[in-house]
CSV table of C-alpha atoms in Angstrom, one decimal:
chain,number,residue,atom,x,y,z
A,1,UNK,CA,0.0,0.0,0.0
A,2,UNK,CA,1.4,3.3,-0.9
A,3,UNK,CA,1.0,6.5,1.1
A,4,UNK,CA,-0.4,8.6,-2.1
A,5,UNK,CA,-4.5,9.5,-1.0
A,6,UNK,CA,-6.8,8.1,-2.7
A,7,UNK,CA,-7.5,9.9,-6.1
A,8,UNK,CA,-11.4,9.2,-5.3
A,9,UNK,CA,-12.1,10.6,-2.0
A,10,UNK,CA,-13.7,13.2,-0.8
A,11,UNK,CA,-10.7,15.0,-0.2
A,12,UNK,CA,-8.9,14.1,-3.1
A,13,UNK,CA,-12.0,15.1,-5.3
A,14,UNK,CA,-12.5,18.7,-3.7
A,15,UNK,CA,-8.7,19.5,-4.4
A,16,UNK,CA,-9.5,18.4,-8.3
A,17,UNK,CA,-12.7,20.6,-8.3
A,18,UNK,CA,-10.4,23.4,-6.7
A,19,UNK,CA,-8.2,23.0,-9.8
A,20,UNK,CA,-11.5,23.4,-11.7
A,21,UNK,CA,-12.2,19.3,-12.7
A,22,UNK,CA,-15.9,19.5,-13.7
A,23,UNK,CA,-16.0,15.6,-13.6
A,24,UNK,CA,-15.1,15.6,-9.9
A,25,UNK,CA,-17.6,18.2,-8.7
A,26,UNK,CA,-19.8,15.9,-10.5
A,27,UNK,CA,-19.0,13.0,-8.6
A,28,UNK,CA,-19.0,15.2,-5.6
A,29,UNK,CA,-22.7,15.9,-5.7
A,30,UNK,CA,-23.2,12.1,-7.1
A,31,UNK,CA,-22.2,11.2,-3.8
A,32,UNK,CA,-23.4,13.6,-1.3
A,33,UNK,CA,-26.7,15.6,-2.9
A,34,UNK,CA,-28.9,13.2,-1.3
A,35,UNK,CA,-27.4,14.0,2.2
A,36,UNK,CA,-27.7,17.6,1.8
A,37,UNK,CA,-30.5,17.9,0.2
A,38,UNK,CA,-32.1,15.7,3.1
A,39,UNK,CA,-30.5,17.8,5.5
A,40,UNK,CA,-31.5,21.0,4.1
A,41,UNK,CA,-35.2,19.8,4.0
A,42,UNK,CA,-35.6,19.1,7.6
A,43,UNK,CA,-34.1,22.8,8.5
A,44,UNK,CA,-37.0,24.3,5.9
A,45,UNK,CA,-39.6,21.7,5.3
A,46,UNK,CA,-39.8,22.5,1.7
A,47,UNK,CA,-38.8,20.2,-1.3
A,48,UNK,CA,-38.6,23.4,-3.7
A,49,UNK,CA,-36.1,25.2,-1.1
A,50,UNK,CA,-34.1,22.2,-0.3
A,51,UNK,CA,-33.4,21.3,-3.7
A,52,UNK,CA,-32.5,25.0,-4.8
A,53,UNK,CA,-30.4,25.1,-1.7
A,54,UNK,CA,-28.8,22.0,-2.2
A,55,UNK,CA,-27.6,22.9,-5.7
A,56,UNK,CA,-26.6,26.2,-4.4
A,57,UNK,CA,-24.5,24.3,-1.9
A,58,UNK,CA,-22.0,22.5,-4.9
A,59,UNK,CA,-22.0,26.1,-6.3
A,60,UNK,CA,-20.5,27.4,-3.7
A,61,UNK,CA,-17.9,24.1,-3.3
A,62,UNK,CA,-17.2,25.0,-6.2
A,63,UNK,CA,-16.1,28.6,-5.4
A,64,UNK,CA,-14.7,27.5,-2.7
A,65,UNK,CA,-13.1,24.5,-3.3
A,66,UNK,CA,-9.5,25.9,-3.6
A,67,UNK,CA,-9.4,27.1,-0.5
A,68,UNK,CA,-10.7,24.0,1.6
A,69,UNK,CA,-8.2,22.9,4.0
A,70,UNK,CA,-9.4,19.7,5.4
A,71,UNK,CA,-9.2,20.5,8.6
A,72,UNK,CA,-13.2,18.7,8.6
A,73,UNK,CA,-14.5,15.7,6.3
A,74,UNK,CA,-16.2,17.1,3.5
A,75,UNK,CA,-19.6,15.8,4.3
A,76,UNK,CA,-19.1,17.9,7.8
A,77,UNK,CA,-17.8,21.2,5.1
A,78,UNK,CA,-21.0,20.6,2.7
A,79,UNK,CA,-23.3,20.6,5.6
A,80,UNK,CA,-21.9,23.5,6.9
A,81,UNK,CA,-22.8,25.3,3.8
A,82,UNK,CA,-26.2,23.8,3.9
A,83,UNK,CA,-27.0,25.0,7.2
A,84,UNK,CA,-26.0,28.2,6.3
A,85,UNK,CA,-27.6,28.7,3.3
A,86,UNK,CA,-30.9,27.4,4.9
A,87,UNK,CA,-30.8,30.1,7.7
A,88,UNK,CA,-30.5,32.7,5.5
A,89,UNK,CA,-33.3,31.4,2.8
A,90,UNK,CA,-35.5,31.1,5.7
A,91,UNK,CA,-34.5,34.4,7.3
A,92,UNK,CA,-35.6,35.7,3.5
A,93,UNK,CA,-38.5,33.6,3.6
A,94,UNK,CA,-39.7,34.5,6.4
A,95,UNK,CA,-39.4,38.6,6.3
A,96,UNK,CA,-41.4,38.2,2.7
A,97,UNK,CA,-44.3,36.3,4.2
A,98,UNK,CA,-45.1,39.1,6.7
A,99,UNK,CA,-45.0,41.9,4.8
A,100,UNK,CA,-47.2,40.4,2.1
A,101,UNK,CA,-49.6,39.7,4.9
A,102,UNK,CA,-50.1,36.0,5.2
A,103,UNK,CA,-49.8,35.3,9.0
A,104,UNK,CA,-53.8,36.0,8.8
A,105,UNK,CA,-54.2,33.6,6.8
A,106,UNK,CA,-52.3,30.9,8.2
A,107,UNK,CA,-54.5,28.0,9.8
A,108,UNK,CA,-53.6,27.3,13.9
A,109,UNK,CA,-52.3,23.9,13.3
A,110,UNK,CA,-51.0,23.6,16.9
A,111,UNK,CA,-52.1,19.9,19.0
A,112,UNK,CA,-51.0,19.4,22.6
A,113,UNK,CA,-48.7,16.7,22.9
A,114,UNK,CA,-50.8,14.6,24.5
A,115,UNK,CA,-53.4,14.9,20.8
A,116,UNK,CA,-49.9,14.3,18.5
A,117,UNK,CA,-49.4,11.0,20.3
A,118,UNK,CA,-52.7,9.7,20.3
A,119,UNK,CA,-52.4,10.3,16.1
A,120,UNK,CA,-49.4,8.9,15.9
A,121,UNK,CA,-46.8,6.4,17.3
A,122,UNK,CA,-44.1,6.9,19.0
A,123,UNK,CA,-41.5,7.8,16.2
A,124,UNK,CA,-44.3,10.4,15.2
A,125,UNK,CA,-44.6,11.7,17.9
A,126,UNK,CA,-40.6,12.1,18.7
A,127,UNK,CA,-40.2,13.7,15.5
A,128,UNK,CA,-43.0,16.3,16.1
A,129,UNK,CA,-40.9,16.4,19.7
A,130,UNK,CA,-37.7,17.5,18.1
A,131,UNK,CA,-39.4,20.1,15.7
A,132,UNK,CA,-41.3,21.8,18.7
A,133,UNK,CA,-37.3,22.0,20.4
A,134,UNK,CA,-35.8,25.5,20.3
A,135,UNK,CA,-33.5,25.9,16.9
A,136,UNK,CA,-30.0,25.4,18.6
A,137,UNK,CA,-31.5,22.2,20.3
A,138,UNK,CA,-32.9,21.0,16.8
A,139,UNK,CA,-30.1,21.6,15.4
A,140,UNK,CA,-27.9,19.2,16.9
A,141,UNK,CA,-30.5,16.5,17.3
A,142,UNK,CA,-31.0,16.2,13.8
A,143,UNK,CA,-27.5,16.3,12.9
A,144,UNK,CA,-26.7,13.3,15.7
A,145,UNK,CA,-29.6,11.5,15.0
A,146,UNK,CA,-30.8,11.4,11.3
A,147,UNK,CA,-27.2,12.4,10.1
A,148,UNK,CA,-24.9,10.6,11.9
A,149,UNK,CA,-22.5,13.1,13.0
A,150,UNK,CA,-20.3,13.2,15.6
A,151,UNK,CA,-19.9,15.6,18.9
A,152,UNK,CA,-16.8,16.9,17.4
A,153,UNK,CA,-18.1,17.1,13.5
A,154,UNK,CA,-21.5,18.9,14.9
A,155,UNK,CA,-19.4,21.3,16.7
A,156,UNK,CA,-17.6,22.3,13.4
A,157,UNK,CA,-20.9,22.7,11.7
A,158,UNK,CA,-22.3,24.8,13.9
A,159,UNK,CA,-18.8,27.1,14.9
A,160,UNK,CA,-19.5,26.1,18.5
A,161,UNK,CA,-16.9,24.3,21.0
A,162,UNK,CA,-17.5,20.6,21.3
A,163,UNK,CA,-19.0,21.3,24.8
A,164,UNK,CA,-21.6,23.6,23.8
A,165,UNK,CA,-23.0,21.0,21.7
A,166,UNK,CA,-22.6,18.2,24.5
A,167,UNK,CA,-24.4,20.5,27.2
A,168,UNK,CA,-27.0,21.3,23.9
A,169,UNK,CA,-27.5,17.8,23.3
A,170,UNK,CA,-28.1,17.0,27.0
A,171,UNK,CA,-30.8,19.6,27.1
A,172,UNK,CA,-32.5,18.3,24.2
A,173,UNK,CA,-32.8,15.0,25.2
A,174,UNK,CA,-34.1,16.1,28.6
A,175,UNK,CA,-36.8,18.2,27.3
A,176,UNK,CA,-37.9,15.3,24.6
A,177,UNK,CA,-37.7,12.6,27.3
A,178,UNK,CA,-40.4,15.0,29.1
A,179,UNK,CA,-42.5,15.5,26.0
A,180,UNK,CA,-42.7,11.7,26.0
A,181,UNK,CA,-43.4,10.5,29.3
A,182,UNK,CA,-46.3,13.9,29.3
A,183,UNK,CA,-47.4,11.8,26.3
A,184,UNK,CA,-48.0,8.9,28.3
A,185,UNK,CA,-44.9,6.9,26.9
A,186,UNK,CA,-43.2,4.6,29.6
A,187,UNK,CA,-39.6,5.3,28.7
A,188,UNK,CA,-38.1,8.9,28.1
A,189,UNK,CA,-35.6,8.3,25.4
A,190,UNK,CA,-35.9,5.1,23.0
């Protein structure tokens, strides 16, 4: 085995896309559009944003492709973009629906709890836990959880210290064991 990286990782892709290799931003997106764009879907709850976002993400690797340093893997750097680029579509998203006025007409959607679980089971009802959770604590549940990342890897996402998103994730699992066991679930955290 030699010590030369591997010409087909992630790594080894991003510095050919920094040296402007079309073919390897291709295969860069091949392999992670899924995860972003699932990622970035979950933060705004629209296909149409998440998908324009997602592209906008391998634009920007693109751009910024020369001047990665690998100091994170590159699924942690591409959801990094994501994250931001979601925060600011929805900040935009969100200042355009109120001044065209359409709070009014927005429909109270809002259940107790206790109503979400008797609809749905318990995996329902967690999710509907962890998107009632404040942003920060959302945040680093769904990265954990439905994208595998790790303490330090959340930490890099976010631009917060490694405790910050320990003492974040500690918080969050309190408040959704609550949430169950209000709900009438015998165990706090499956």
């Amino acid at each position: 085995m030699s010590g030369a990286p591997d010409p087909a990782s992630d790594a080894a892709l991003v510095a050919r896309v920094g040296r402007g290799d079309r073919a390897a931003l291709r295969l860069l997106f091949m392999r992670h559009h899924a995860r972003v764009f699932r990622f970035v879907m979950r933060q705004t709850g629209s296909e149409t944003m998440a998908d324009d976002i997602a592209n906008e993400v391998f634009l920007e690797v693109w751009r910024q492709a020369p001047r990665f340093e690998g100091r994170s893997q590159v699924s942690t750097w591409l959801i990094g973009i994501a994250r931001f680029k979601a925060l600011s579509a929805l900040r935009k998203r969100t200042e355009s629906a109120l001044e065209e006025g359409q709070a009014e007409a927005m429909a109270d959607s809002a259940d107790t709890p206790e109503v979400l679980a008797m609809k749905d089971d318990k995996a329902s009802a967690l999710r509907r836990f962890v998107d009632m959770l404040s942003e920060e604590h959302r945040v680093v549940v769904d990265l954990a959880y439905y994208h595998g990342k790790s303490v330090t890897e959340i930490g890099e996402i976010l631009a917060v210290p490694v405790a910050t998103v320990k003492t974040r994730m500690f918080y969050a699992r309190k408040k959704l064991g609550e949430a169950l066991q209000a709900s009438g679930y015998d165990r706090g955290w499956p």
